[in-house]
CSV table of C-alpha atoms in Angstrom, one decimal:
chain,number,residue,atom,x,y,z
E,21,MET,CA,0.0,0.0,0.0
E,22,ALA,CA,2.8,2.4,0.9
E,23,THR,CA,4.6,1.7,-2.3
E,24,VAL,CA,1.5,2.4,-4.4
E,25,LEU,CA,0.8,5.7,-2.6
E,26,VAL,CA,4.4,6.8,-3.3
E,27,ARG,CA,4.2,5.9,-7.0
E,28,VAL,CA,0.8,7.4,-7.9
E,29,THR,CA,0.6,11.0,-8.9
E,30,HIS,CA,-2.5,11.9,-6.9
E,31,SER,CA,-2.4,9.8,-3.7
E,32,ASP,CA,-5.4,11.6,-2.2
E,33,ASP,CA,-7.6,10.9,-5.3
E,34,LEU,CA,-6.7,7.2,-5.1
E,35,LEU,CA,-7.1,6.7,-1.3
E,36,SER,CA,-10.4,8.7,-1.2
E,37,GLN,CA,-11.9,6.1,-3.6
E,38,MET,CA,-11.3,3.3,-1.2
E,39,PRO,CA,-13.9,1.9,1.3
E,40,ILE,CA,-13.9,3.6,4.7
E,41,ASP,CA,-12.4,0.5,6.4
E,42,VAL,CA,-9.5,0.5,4.0
E,43,ILE,CA,-8.9,4.2,4.6
E,44,LYS,CA,-8.9,3.6,8.4
E,45,ARG,CA,-6.4,0.7,8.0
E,46,CYS,CA,-4.1,2.9,5.9
E,47,MET,CA,-4.2,5.8,8.4
E,48,GLN,CA,-3.6,3.5,11.4
E,49,ASN,CA,-0.9,1.4,10.0
E,50,LEU,CA,1.0,3.1,7.1
E,51,PRO,CA,2.8,5.6,9.4
E,52,ASN,CA,4.6,2.6,10.9
E,53,VAL,CA,5.9,1.4,7.5
E,54,LYS,CA,9.7,1.6,7.1
E,55,ASN,CA,12.1,1.0,4.2
E,56,VAL,CA,9.9,2.4,1.4
E,57,GLU,CA,11.7,5.2,-0.3
E,58,GLY,CA,9.9,8.6,-0.1
E,59,ILE,CA,7.1,7.2,2.1
E,60,LYS,CA,7.7,9.7,5.0
E,61,ASP,CA,6.1,12.6,3.2
E,62,TYR,CA,3.1,10.6,2.3
E,63,MET,CA,2.4,9.3,5.8
E,64,LYS,CA,1.4,12.7,7.2
E,65,PHE,CA,-2.4,12.3,7.0
E,66,THR,CA,-3.1,16.0,7.2
E,67,TYR,CA,-5.8,17.9,5.4
E,68,LYS,CA,-3.3,19.6,3.2
E,69,LEU,CA,-2.2,16.3,1.7
E,70,TYR,CA,-5.4,14.2,1.9
E,71,PRO,CA,-8.4,16.6,1.9
E,72,LYS,CA,-10.8,14.3,-0.1
E,73,THR,CA,-9.8,11.2,2.0
E,74,LEU,CA,-10.3,12.9,5.3
E,75,GLU,CA,-13.6,14.5,4.3
E,76,LYS,CA,-14.9,11.1,3.3
E,77,LEU,CA,-13.7,9.5,6.5
E,78,HIS,CA,-15.1,12.1,8.8
E,79,PHE,CA,-18.1,13.5,7.0
E,80,GLY,CA,-19.2,10.9,4.5
E,81,GLU,CA,-19.2,10.3,0.7
E,82,LYS,CA,-20.9,13.6,-0.2
E,83,LEU,CA,-20.9,16.8,1.8
E,84,THR,CA,-24.3,18.2,2.8
E,85,VAL,CA,-25.0,21.7,4.3
E,86,GLU,CA,-24.7,20.3,7.8
E,87,SER,CA,-21.5,18.3,7.1
E,88,THR,CA,-20.0,21.3,5.3
E,89,LYS,CA,-20.7,23.4,8.4
E,90,ARG,CA,-19.0,20.8,10.6
E,91,LEU,CA,-16.0,20.7,8.3
E,92,MET,CA,-15.6,24.5,8.4
E,93,LEU,CA,-15.6,24.4,12.2
E,94,SER,CA,-13.5,21.3,12.6
E,95,ASP,CA,-9.9,20.9,13.8
E,96,LEU,CA,-9.0,19.2,10.5
E,97,LEU,CA,-8.5,22.6,9.0
E,98,LYS,CA,-6.6,24.2,11.9
E,99,ASP,CA,-3.2,24.0,10.2
E,100,LEU,CA,-4.3,25.8,7.1
E,101,ASP,CA,-3.4,29.5,6.7
E,102,LYS,CA,-6.0,32.1,5.8
E,103,GLY,CA,-5.6,31.6,2.0
E,104,GLU,CA,-5.7,27.8,2.3
E,105,TYR,CA,-8.7,27.9,4.6
E,106,ARG,CA,-10.7,30.1,2.2
E,107,HIS,CA,-9.7,28.0,-0.8
E,108,ALA,CA,-10.8,24.8,1.0
E,109,LEU,CA,-14.2,26.4,1.8
E,110,ILE,CA,-15.1,28.0,-1.5
E,111,LYS,CA,-14.6,24.7,-3.3
E,112,LYS,CA,-17.5,23.2,-1.4
E,113,LYS,CA,-20.9,23.3,-3.0
E,114,TYR,CA,-22.8,24.4,0.2
E,115,TYR,CA,-20.3,26.7,1.9
E,116,LYS,CA,-22.6,29.7,1.7
E,117,GLU,CA,-25.6,27.8,3.1
E,118,ALA,CA,-23.4,26.3,5.8
E,119,PHE,CA,-22.1,29.7,6.9
E,120,SER,CA,-25.6,31.1,6.9
E,121,SER,CA,-26.8,28.3,9.2
E,122,MET,CA,-24.2,29.0,11.9
E,123,THR,CA,-24.6,30.7,15.2
E,124,TYR,CA,-23.0,34.2,15.4
E,125,GLU,CA,-20.2,32.7,17.5
E,126,GLU,CA,-19.5,30.1,14.8
E,127,MET,CA,-19.6,32.8,12.1
E,128,ALA,CA,-17.2,34.9,14.1
E,129,TYR,CA,-14.8,32.0,14.3
E,130,VAL,CA,-14.9,31.4,10.6
E,131,LEU,CA,-14.1,35.1,9.9
E,132,THR,CA,-11.0,34.9,12.1
E,133,ARG,CA,-9.7,32.0,9.9
E,134,LEU,CA,-9.6,34.0,6.6
E,135,ARG,CA,-9.7,37.4,5.1
E,136,PRO,CA,-13.1,38.4,6.4
E,137,ASP,CA,-14.1,41.2,4.0
E,138,TYR,CA,-13.5,39.2,0.8
E,139,PHE,CA,-15.3,36.1,2.2
E,140,LEU,CA,-18.3,38.0,3.7
E,141,SER,CA,-18.9,40.1,0.6
E,142,GLU,CA,-19.6,36.9,-1.3
E,143,MET,CA,-22.5,36.0,0.9
E,144,PRO,CA,-26.2,36.7,0.2
E,145,VAL,CA,-27.3,40.2,1.3
E,146,ASP,CA,-29.5,38.8,4.1
E,147,VAL,CA,-26.5,37.0,5.6
E,148,ILE,CA,-24.3,40.2,5.3
E,149,ARG,CA,-27.0,42.2,7.1
E,150,ARG,CA,-27.2,39.7,9.9
E,151,CYS,CA,-23.5,39.6,10.3
E,152,VAL,CA,-23.0,43.4,10.3
E,153,GLU,CA,-25.8,44.0,12.7
E,154,ASN,CA,-25.1,41.1,15.2
E,155,LEU,CA,-21.5,40.0,15.1
E,156,PRO,CA,-20.1,43.1,16.9
E,157,THR,CA,-21.8,41.8,20.1
E,158,VAL,CA,-20.0,38.4,20.0
E,159,LYS,CA,-17.7,37.8,22.9
E,160,ASN,CA,-15.1,35.1,23.8
E,161,VAL,CA,-14.1,34.1,20.2
E,162,GLU,CA,-10.3,34.2,20.0
E,163,GLY,CA,-9.0,36.7,17.6
E,164,PHE,CA,-12.4,38.2,16.8
E,165,ASN,CA,-11.9,41.4,18.8
E,166,SER,CA,-9.5,42.7,16.2
E,167,ILE,CA,-11.9,42.3,13.3
E,168,ASN,CA,-15.3,42.9,14.9
E,169,LYS,CA,-15.7,46.6,13.8
E,170,PHE,CA,-17.9,46.6,10.8
E,171,ASP,CA,-17.0,49.9,9.0
E,172,PHE,CA,-15.7,50.9,5.6
E,173,LYS,CA,-12.1,50.8,6.8
E,174,ASN,CA,-12.1,47.2,7.8
E,175,TYR,CA,-14.9,45.9,5.5
E,176,PRO,CA,-15.1,48.1,2.4
E,177,LEU,CA,-16.6,45.5,0.1
E,178,THR,CA,-19.1,44.1,2.7
E,179,MET,CA,-20.2,47.5,3.9
E,180,ARG,CA,-20.8,48.8,0.4
E,181,ILE,CA,-23.2,45.9,-0.2
E,182,TYR,CA,-24.8,46.4,3.2
E,183,MET,CA,-25.3,50.2,2.8
E,184,LEU,CA,-26.8,49.9,-0.7
E,185,ASP,CA,-29.3,47.4,0.6
E,186,LYS,CA,-30.0,49.3,3.8
E,187,THR,CA,-30.8,52.5,1.9
E,188,LYS,CA,-32.4,51.0,-1.2
E,189,GLU,CA,-35.8,52.5,-0.4
E,190,GLU,CA,-36.0,55.9,-1.9
E,191,THR,CA,-36.6,58.1,1.1
E,192,VAL,CA,-34.9,61.4,2.2
E,193,GLU,CA,-33.4,59.8,5.3
E,194,ASN,CA,-32.0,56.9,3.4
E,195,THR,CA,-30.5,59.1,0.8
E,196,LYS,CA,-29.0,61.3,3.4
E,197,GLU,CA,-27.4,58.3,5.1
E,198,LEU,CA,-26.1,57.0,1.8
E,199,MET,CA,-24.6,60.4,0.9
E,200,LEU,CA,-22.8,60.7,4.2
E,201,SER,CA,-21.4,57.2,4.1
E,202,GLU,CA,-18.3,55.9,2.4
E,203,THR,CA,-20.2,53.7,0.0
E,204,PHE,CA,-19.0,55.4,-3.2
E,205,THR,CA,-15.5,56.2,-4.4
E,206,HIS,CA,-14.7,59.9,-5.2
E,207,SER,CA,-15.0,59.3,-9.0
E,208,GLU,CA,-18.4,57.6,-8.8
E,209,TYR,CA,-20.0,59.7,-6.0
E,210,TYR,CA,-21.6,62.5,-8.1
E,211,GLU,CA,-23.4,60.3,-10.6
E,212,ALA,CA,-24.4,57.7,-7.9
E,213,VAL,CA,-25.8,60.3,-5.6
E,214,CYS,CA,-27.6,62.4,-8.3
E,215,GLU,CA,-29.5,59.2,-9.4
E,216,ARG,CA,-31.3,59.2,-6.1
E,217,LYS,CA,-34.8,60.7,-6.2
E,218,HIS,CA,-34.4,62.8,-3.1
E,219,PHE,CA,-30.8,63.9,-3.2
E,220,LYS,CA,-31.7,67.6,-3.2
E,221,GLU,CA,-34.0,67.3,-0.2
E,222,ALA,CA,-31.4,65.1,1.6
E,223,PHE,CA,-28.7,67.7,1.1
E,224,ALA,CA,-31.1,70.5,2.2
E,225,SER,CA,-31.8,68.6,5.5
E,226,MET,CA,-28.2,68.4,6.5
E,227,THR,CA,-26.2,70.3,9.1
E,228,TYR,CA,-23.5,72.6,7.7
E,229,GLU,CA,-20.9,70.2,8.9
E,230,GLU,CA,-22.6,67.4,6.9
E,231,MET,CA,-23.0,69.7,3.8
E,232,LEU,CA,-19.2,70.2,4.0
E,233,GLU,CA,-18.6,66.5,4.1
E,234,VAL,CA,-20.7,66.0,1.0
E,235,LEU,CA,-18.9,68.7,-0.9
E,236,LYS,CA,-15.6,67.1,0.0
E,237,LYS,CA,-16.9,63.8,-1.6
E,238,VAL,CA,-18.4,65.3,-4.7
E,239,GLY,CA,-16.0,65.6,-7.6
E,240,GLU,CA,-18.2,68.0,-9.6
E,241,ILE,CA,-18.9,70.4,-6.8
E,242,ASP,CA,-20.2,73.3,-8.9
E,243,GLU,CA,-22.5,71.0,-11.0
E,244,PHE,CA,-23.8,69.4,-7.8
E,245,LEU,CA,-24.5,72.6,-5.8
E,246,SER,CA,-26.0,74.5,-8.7
E,247,GLN,CA,-28.8,72.0,-8.8
E,248,MET,CA,-30.0,73.0,-5.4
E,249,SER,CA,-32.6,75.7,-4.7
E,250,LYS,CA,-31.5,79.3,-4.2
E,251,SER,CA,-32.3,79.2,-0.5
E,252,VAL,CA,-30.2,76.1,0.0
E,253,ILE,CA,-27.3,77.5,-2.0
E,254,LYS,CA,-27.5,80.8,0.0
E,255,ARG,CA,-27.4,78.9,3.4
E,256,CYS,CA,-24.5,76.8,2.1
E,257,VAL,CA,-22.5,79.7,0.8
E,258,GLU,CA,-23.0,81.8,3.9
E,259,ASN,CA,-22.5,79.1,6.6
E,260,VAL,CA,-20.3,76.3,5.4
E,261,PRO,CA,-17.2,78.4,5.4
E,262,LYS,CA,-17.8,79.0,9.1
E,263,VAL,CA,-17.6,75.3,9.9
E,264,LYS,CA,-14.5,74.4,11.9
E,265,GLY,CA,-11.8,73.1,9.6
E,266,ALA,CA,-13.3,74.6,6.5
E,267,GLU,CA,-11.0,77.6,6.2
E,268,ASN,CA,-8.3,75.7,4.2
E,269,LEU,CA,-10.6,73.6,2.0
E,270,VAL,CA,-11.1,74.5,-1.6
E,271,VAL,CA,-14.7,73.2,-1.6
E,272,ALA,CA,-15.5,75.9,1.0
E,273,THR,CA,-14.1,78.7,-1.1
E,274,PHE,CA,-17.3,80.0,-2.7
E,275,ASP,CA,-16.0,82.1,-5.6
E,276,ASN,CA,-16.5,82.2,-9.3
E,277,PHE,CA,-13.5,80.1,-10.0
E,278,TYR,CA,-14.8,77.0,-8.2
E,279,TYR,CA,-18.5,77.7,-8.3
E,280,PRO,CA,-19.4,79.7,-11.5
E,281,LYS,CA,-22.8,78.0,-12.1
E,282,THR,CA,-23.7,78.1,-8.5
E,283,LEU,CA,-23.0,81.8,-8.0
E,284,LYS,CA,-24.7,82.6,-11.3
E,285,LYS,CA,-27.8,80.9,-10.1
E,286,LEU,CA,-27.6,82.7,-6.8
E,287,TYR,CA,-26.7,86.2,-7.9
E,288,GLY,CA,-27.7,86.3,-11.6
E,289,ASP,CA,-25.8,87.2,-14.7
E,290,SER,CA,-25.0,90.8,-13.7
E,291,THR,CA,-23.0,89.8,-10.6
E,292,MET,CA,-19.5,88.3,-10.6
E,293,LYS,CA,-19.3,88.4,-6.8
E,294,PHE,CA,-16.5,86.8,-4.9
E,295,ILE,CA,-17.5,85.5,-1.5
């Protein structure tokens, strides 16, 4: 048996096709075999070397949702690094369903084993929502405290999906929350925001500090602000420059160089006023 395993190209493929009793015999006895050249490397029955064989032995011929879940949480995978662990999981047919069926503590454990943002962003939206809203309360999962803050810094891919889903209903409040979030990149912010039905009302409802934050995000600041009503423009022009920290920001310099359309709308054609 040892000689055959050494000679075949894919020893895991071969051994995993054997009956369970043969697999057990091999694992129990082959590590004791001596004097077969090259056998030492093949007798480490780890998941890295024999994934199919060990899955069959411990979880049956075909993985179900439940057995996939047990595999994801088992010590069989404890020696895999983050990349190896993720690769082992995503090859399984039911890994998303298995993750979805876990307790929050179990989910937290899985996220500590891989690069959490990439993995979680591949899940269905309802699973992402549950994780973002519930996992921060999980305690006593080793290593989870360092990754339990669900924000755009730590989970940019996941939080983008979460925020778009959370604010998908076209309301003023949802639009305001979306505009103030980090969902969009600088280059896509203007078009994405202006597609929202209530973006003007949302901007009008903001504090001056929030207005400044939006202007810092918008690439086309003049195009954006010139779409607002005169009263909103007037409030913005007169008060945003007074916000703490605004004095050195270009977006708070309301002159004809940066805001020609906006000031034309506010003062008319006859005035080239610098504020």
